[in-house]
mmCIF file of C-alpha atoms in Angstrom:
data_model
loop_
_atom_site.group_PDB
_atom_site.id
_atom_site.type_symbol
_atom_site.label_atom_id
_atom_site.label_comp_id
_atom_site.label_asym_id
_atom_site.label_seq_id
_atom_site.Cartn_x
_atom_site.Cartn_y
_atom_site.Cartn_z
ATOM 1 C CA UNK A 10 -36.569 -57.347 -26.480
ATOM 2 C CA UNK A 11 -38.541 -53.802 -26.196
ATOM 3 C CA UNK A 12 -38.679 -54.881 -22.498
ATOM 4 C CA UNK A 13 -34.543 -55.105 -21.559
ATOM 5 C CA UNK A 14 -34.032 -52.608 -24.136
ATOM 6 C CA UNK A 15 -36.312 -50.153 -21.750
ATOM 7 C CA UNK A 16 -34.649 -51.792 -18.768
ATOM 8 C CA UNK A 17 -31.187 -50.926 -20.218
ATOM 9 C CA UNK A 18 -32.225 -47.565 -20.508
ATOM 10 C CA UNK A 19 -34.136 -47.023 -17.023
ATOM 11 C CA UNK A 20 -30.639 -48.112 -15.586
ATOM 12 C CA UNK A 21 -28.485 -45.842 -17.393
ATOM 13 C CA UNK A 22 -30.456 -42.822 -16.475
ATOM 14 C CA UNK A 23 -30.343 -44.342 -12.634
ATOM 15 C CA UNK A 24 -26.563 -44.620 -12.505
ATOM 16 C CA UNK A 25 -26.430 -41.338 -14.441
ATOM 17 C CA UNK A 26 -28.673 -40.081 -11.896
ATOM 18 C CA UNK A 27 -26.568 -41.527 -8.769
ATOM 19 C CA UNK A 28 -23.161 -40.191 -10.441
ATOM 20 C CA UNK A 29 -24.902 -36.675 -10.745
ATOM 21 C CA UNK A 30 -25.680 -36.615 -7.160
ATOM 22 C CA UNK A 31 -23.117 -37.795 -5.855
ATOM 23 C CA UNK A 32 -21.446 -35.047 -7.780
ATOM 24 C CA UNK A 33 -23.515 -32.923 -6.364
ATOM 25 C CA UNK A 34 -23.105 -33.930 -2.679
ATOM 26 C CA UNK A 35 -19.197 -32.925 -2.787
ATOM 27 C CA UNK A 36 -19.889 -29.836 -4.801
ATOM 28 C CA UNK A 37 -22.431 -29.056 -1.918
ATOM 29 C CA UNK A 38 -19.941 -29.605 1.005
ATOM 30 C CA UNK A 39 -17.332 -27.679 -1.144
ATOM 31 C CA UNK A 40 -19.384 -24.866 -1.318
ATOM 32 C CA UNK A 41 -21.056 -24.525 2.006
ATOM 33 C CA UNK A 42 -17.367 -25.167 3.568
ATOM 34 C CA UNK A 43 -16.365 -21.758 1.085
ATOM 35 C CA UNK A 44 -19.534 -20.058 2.305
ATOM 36 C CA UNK A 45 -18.906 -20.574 6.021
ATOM 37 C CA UNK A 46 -15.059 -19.619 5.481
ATOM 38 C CA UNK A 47 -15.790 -16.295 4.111
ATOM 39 C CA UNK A 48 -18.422 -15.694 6.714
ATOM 40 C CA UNK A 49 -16.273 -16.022 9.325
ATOM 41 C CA UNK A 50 -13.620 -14.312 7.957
ATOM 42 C CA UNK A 51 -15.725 -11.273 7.629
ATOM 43 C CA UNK A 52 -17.131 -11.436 11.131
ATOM 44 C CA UNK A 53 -13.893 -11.560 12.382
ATOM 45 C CA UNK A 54 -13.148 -8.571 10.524
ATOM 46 C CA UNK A 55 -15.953 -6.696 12.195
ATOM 47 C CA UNK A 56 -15.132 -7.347 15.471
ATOM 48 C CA UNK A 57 -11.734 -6.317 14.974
ATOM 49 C CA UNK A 58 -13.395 -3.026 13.851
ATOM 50 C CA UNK A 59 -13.929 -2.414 17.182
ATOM 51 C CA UNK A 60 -10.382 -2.976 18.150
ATOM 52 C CA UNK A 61 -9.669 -0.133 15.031
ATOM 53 C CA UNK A 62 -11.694 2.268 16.310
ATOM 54 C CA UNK A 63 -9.876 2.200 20.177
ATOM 55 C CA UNK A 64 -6.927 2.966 17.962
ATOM 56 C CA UNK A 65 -8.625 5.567 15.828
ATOM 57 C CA UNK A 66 -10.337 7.553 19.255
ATOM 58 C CA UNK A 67 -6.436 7.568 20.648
ATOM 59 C CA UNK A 68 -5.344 8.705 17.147
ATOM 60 C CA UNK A 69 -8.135 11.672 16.928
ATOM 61 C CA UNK A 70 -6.916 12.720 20.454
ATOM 62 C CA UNK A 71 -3.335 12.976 19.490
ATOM 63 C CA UNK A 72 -4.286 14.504 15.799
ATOM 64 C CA UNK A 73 -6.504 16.991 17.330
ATOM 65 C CA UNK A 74 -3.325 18.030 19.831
ATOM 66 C CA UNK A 75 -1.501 18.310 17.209
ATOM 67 C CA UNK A 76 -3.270 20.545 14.947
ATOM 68 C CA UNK A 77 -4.656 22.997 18.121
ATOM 69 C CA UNK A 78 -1.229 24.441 17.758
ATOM 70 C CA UNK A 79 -1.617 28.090 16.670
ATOM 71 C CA UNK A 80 1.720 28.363 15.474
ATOM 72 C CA UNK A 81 2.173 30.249 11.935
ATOM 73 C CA UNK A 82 5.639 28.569 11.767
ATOM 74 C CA UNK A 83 6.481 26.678 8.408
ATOM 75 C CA UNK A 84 8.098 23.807 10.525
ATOM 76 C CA UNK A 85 4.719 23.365 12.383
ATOM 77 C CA UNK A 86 2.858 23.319 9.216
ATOM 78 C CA UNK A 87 4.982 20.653 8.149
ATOM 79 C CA UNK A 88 4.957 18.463 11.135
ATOM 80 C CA UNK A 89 1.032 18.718 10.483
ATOM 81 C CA UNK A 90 1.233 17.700 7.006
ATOM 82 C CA UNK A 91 3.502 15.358 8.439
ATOM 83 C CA UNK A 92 1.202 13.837 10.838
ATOM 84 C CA UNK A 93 -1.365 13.317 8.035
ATOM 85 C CA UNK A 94 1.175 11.663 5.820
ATOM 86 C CA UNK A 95 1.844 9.211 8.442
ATOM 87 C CA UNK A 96 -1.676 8.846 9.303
ATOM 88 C CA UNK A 97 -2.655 7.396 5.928
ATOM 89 C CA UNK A 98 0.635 5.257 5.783
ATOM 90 C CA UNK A 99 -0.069 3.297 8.977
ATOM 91 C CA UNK A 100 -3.738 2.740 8.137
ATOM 92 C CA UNK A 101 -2.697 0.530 5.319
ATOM 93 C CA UNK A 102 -0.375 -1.387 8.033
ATOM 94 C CA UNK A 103 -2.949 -2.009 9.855
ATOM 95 C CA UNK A 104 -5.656 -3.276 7.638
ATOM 96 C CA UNK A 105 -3.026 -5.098 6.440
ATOM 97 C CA UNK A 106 -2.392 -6.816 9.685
ATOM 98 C CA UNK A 107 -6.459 -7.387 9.930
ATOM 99 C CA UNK A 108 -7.099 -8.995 6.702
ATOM 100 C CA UNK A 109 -4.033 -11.575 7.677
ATOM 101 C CA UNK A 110 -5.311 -11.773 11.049
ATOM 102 C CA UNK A 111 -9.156 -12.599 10.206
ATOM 103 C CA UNK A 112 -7.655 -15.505 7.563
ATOM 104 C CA UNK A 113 -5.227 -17.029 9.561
ATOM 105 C CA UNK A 114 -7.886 -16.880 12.958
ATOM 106 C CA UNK A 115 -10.111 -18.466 10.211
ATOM 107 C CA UNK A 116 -7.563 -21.204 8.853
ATOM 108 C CA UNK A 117 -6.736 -21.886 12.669
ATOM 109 C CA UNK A 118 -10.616 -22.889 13.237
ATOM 110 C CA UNK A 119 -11.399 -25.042 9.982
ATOM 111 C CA UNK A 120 -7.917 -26.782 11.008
ATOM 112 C CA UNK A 121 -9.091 -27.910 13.846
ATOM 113 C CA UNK A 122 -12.183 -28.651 12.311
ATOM 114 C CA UNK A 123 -11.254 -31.094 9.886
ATOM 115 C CA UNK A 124 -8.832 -32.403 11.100
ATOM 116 C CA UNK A 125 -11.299 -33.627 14.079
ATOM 117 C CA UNK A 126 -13.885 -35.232 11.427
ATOM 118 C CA UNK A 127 -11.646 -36.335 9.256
ATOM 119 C CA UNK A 128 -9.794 -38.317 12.335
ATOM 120 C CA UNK A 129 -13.136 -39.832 13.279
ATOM 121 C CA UNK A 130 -14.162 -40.677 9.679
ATOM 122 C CA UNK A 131 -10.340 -42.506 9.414
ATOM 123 C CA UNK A 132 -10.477 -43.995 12.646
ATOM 124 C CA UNK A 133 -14.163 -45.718 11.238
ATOM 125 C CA UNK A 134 -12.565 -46.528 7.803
ATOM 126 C CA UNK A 135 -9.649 -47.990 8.715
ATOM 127 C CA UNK A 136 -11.542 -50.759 11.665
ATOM 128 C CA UNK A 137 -13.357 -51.564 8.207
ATOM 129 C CA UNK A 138 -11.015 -50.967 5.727
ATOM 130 C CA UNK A 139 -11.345 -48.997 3.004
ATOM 131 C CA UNK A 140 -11.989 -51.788 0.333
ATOM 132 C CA UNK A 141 -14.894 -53.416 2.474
ATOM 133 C CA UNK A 142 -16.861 -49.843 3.039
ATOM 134 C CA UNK A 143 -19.247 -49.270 -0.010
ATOM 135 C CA UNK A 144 -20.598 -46.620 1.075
ATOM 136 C CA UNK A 145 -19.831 -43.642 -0.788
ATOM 137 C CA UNK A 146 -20.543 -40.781 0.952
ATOM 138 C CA UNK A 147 -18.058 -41.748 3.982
ATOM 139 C CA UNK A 148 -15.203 -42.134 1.947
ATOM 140 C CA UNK A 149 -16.032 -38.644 0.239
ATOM 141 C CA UNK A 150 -16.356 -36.891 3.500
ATOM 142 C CA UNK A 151 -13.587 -38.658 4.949
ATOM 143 C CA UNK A 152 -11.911 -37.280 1.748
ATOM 144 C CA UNK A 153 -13.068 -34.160 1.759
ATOM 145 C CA UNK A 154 -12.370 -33.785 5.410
ATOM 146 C CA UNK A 155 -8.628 -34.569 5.148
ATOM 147 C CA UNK A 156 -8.404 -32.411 1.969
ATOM 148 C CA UNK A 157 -9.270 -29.346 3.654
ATOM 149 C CA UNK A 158 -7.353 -30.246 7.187
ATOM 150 C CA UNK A 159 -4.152 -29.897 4.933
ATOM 151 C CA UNK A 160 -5.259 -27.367 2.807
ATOM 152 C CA UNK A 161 -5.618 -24.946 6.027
ATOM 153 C CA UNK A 162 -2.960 -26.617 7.823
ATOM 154 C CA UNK A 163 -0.415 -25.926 5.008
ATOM 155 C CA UNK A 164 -2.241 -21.813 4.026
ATOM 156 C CA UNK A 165 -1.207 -20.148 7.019
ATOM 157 C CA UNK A 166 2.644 -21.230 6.041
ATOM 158 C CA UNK A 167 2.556 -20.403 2.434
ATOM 159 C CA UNK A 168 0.825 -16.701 3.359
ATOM 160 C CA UNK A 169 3.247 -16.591 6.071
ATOM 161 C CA UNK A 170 0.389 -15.389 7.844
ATOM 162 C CA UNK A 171 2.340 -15.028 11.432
ATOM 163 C CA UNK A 172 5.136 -13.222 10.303
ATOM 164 C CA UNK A 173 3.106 -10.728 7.976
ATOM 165 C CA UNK A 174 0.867 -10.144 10.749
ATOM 166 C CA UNK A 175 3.644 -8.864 12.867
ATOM 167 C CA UNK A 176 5.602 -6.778 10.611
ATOM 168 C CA UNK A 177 2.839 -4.800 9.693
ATOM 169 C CA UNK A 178 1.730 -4.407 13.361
ATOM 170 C CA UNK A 179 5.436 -3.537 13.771
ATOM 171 C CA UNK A 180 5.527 -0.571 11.121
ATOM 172 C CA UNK A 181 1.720 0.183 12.756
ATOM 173 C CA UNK A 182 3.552 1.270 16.080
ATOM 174 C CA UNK A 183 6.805 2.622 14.103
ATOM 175 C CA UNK A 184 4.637 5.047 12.751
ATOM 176 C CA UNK A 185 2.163 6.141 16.021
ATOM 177 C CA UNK A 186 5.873 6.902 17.438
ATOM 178 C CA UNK A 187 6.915 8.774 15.007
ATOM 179 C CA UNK A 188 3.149 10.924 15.363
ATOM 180 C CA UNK A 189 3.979 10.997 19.064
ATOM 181 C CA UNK A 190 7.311 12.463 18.159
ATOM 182 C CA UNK A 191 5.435 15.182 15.986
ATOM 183 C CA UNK A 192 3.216 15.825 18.746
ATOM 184 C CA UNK A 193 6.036 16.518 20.965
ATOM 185 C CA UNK A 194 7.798 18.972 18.291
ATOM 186 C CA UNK A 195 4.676 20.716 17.596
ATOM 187 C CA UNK A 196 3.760 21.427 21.393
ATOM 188 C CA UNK A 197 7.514 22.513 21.660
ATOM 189 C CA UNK A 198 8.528 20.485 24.485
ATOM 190 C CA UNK A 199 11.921 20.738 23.138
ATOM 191 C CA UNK A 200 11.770 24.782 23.471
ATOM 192 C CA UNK A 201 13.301 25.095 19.656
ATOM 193 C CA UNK A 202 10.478 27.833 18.656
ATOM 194 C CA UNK A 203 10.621 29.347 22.377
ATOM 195 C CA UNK A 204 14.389 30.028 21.795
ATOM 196 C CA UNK A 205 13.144 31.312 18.138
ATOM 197 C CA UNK A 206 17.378 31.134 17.093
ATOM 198 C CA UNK A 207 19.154 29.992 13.913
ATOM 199 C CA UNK A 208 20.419 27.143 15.509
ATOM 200 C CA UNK A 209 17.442 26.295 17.454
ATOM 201 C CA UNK A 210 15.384 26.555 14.448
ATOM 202 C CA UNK A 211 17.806 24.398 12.201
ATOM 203 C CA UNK A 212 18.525 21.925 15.381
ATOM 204 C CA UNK A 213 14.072 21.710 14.578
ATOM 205 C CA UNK A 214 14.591 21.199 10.634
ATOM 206 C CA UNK A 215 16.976 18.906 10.910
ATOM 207 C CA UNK A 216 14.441 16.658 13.563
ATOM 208 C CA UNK A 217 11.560 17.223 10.587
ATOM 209 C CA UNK A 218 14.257 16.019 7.861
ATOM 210 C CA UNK A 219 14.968 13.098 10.155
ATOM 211 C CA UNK A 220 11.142 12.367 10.403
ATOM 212 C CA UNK A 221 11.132 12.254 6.555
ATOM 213 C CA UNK A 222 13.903 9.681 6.059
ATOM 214 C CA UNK A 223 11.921 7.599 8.502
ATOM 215 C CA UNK A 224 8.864 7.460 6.528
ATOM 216 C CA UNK A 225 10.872 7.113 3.139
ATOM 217 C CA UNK A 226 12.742 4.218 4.444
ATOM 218 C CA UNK A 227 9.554 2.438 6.082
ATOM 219 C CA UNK A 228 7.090 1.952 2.884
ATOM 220 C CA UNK A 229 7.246 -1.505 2.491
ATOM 221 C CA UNK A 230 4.396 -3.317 3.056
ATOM 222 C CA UNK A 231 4.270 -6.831 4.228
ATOM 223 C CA UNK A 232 2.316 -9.494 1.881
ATOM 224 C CA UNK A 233 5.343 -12.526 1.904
ATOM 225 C CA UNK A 234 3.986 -15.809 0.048
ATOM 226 C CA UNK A 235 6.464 -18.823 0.694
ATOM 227 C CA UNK A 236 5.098 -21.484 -2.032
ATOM 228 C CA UNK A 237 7.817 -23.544 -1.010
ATOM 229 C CA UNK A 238 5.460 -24.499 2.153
ATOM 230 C CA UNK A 239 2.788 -26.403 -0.227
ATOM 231 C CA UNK A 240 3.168 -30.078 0.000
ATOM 232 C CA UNK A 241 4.822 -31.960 -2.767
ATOM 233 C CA UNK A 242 3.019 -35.243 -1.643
ATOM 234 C CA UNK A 243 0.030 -35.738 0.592
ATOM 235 C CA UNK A 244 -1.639 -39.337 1.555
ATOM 236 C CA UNK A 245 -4.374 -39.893 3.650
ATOM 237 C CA UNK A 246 -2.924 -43.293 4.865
#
C-alpha cells in the first residue's frame, strides 16, 4: 500500500514536473523572441543615427549661415529665433519617423520569420495530422510560430506604421524649407534690408508673419493607431 501510495506520489511530482517545463519552454521562446525584437529594434535605431547626423552636418551648415549675419535688425533676430524654433520642431518629426521606422523594419523581419517556420511546422502537422502528433513541443512552436506571424503581420496596420512614417518625414522637409526660406531672408537675397524702406521693411514682416502661421498651423504630430486593423478571428487551419 506504502509502495503505490509512493508511486502515486513520484508520478504527480513527474507530470507536475513535465507541465512546469513545458511551461517553461513557451515562456522561454516568448521571451527570447521579445529579447531579439527589442535588439533589433535598437540597432536599427543606431544605424539610422548615422542617417541623422548627414541631416544634422547639412543643418549646422545652414544654421551657422544663418546666424553669421551681422545684421542688428529686429527682423533678423527674429528669423534667428525663428530658425531655432523650427529646429527643435522638426527634430521631434524626425525621431518620430525613426522610432516608426526601426518597428515597422523590425515587424517586416519577424513576419517573414514566422511566417516561414510556422509554414514548415504546418506543412509537417498537417501530412500527420494534428490528432496523431504527440509531441508537444511541435504543436507549441507551430503555435507559437503562427501566433507571432499574425501578431506582426497585423502591428504594422494597427500603428499605421507606413503612413505615420511619411507624414512625419513630410512635416521633416516642410520645416528644412521653411529654414531654407529663413536663410534666404536673412542673407537678403530679396534686397528688403538693402532698400532699408517702409514698404520694403513691412513687404519683410509680413514674409516673417507668414513664416509664423506656417509653424502654428504645422504642430501636429503623427502617432495614428487604427485598432480596427486587429483581427476579430484568427485560425491556424
Amino acid at each position: 500500500m506504502k509502495t503505490k501510495t509512493r508511486f502515486a506520489l513520484l508520478r504527480r511530482a513527474l507530470v507536475r514536473d513535465i507541465n512546469f517545463i513545458k511551461a517553461l519552454y513557451v515562456v522561454i521562446i516568448l521571451a527570447i523572441t521579445t529579447v531579439v525584437f527589442f535588439s533589433l529594434v535598437q540597432r536599427y535605431i543606431n544605424t539610422g543615427q548615422k542617417v541623422t547626423e548627414i541631416f544634422e552636418s547639412k543643418d549646422c551648415i545652414l544654421e551657422n549661415a544663418v546666424f553669421e549675419v551681422s545684421s542688428t535688425q529686429p527682423e533678423i533676430k527674429q528669423l534667428k529665433e525663428q530658425f531655432l524654433v523650427i529646429a527643435e520642431i522638426k527634430n521631434s518629426y524626425l525621431f518620430m519617423a525613426e522610432k516608426y521606422s526601426a518597428f515597422n523594419y523590425t515587424f517586416s523581419i519577424f513576419l517573414t520569420l514566422f511566417s516561414i517556420i510556422s509554414g514548415i511546422l504546418g506543412f509537417i502537422i498537417l501530412k500527420k495530422g494534428w490528432d496523431n502528433i504527440k509531441n508537444y513541443y511541435l504543436k507549441a512552436s507551430f503555435l507559437i510560430a503562427f501566433f507571432c506571424s499574425t501578431l506582426f503581420g497585423v502591428m504594422p496596420s494597427v500603428f499605421s506604421a507606413k503612413e505615420n512614417i511619411k507624414n512625419n518625414l513630410t512635416k521633416y522637409y516642410f520645416y528644412s524649407g521653411l529654414q531654407v526660406d529663413i536663410y534666404g531672408l536673412a542673407k537678403d537675397n530679396k534686397g528688403y534690408l538693402k532698400r532699408n524702406t517702409p514698404q520694403s521693411l513691412d513687404s519683410l514682416n509680413l514674409e516673417i508673419n507668414a513664416i509664423n502661421q506656417k509653424i502654428k498651423e504645422n504642430q501636429n504630430l503623427y502617432f495614428d493607431i487604427n485598432i480596427d486593423k486587429i483581427p476579430k478571428e484568427v485560425k491556424p487551419f
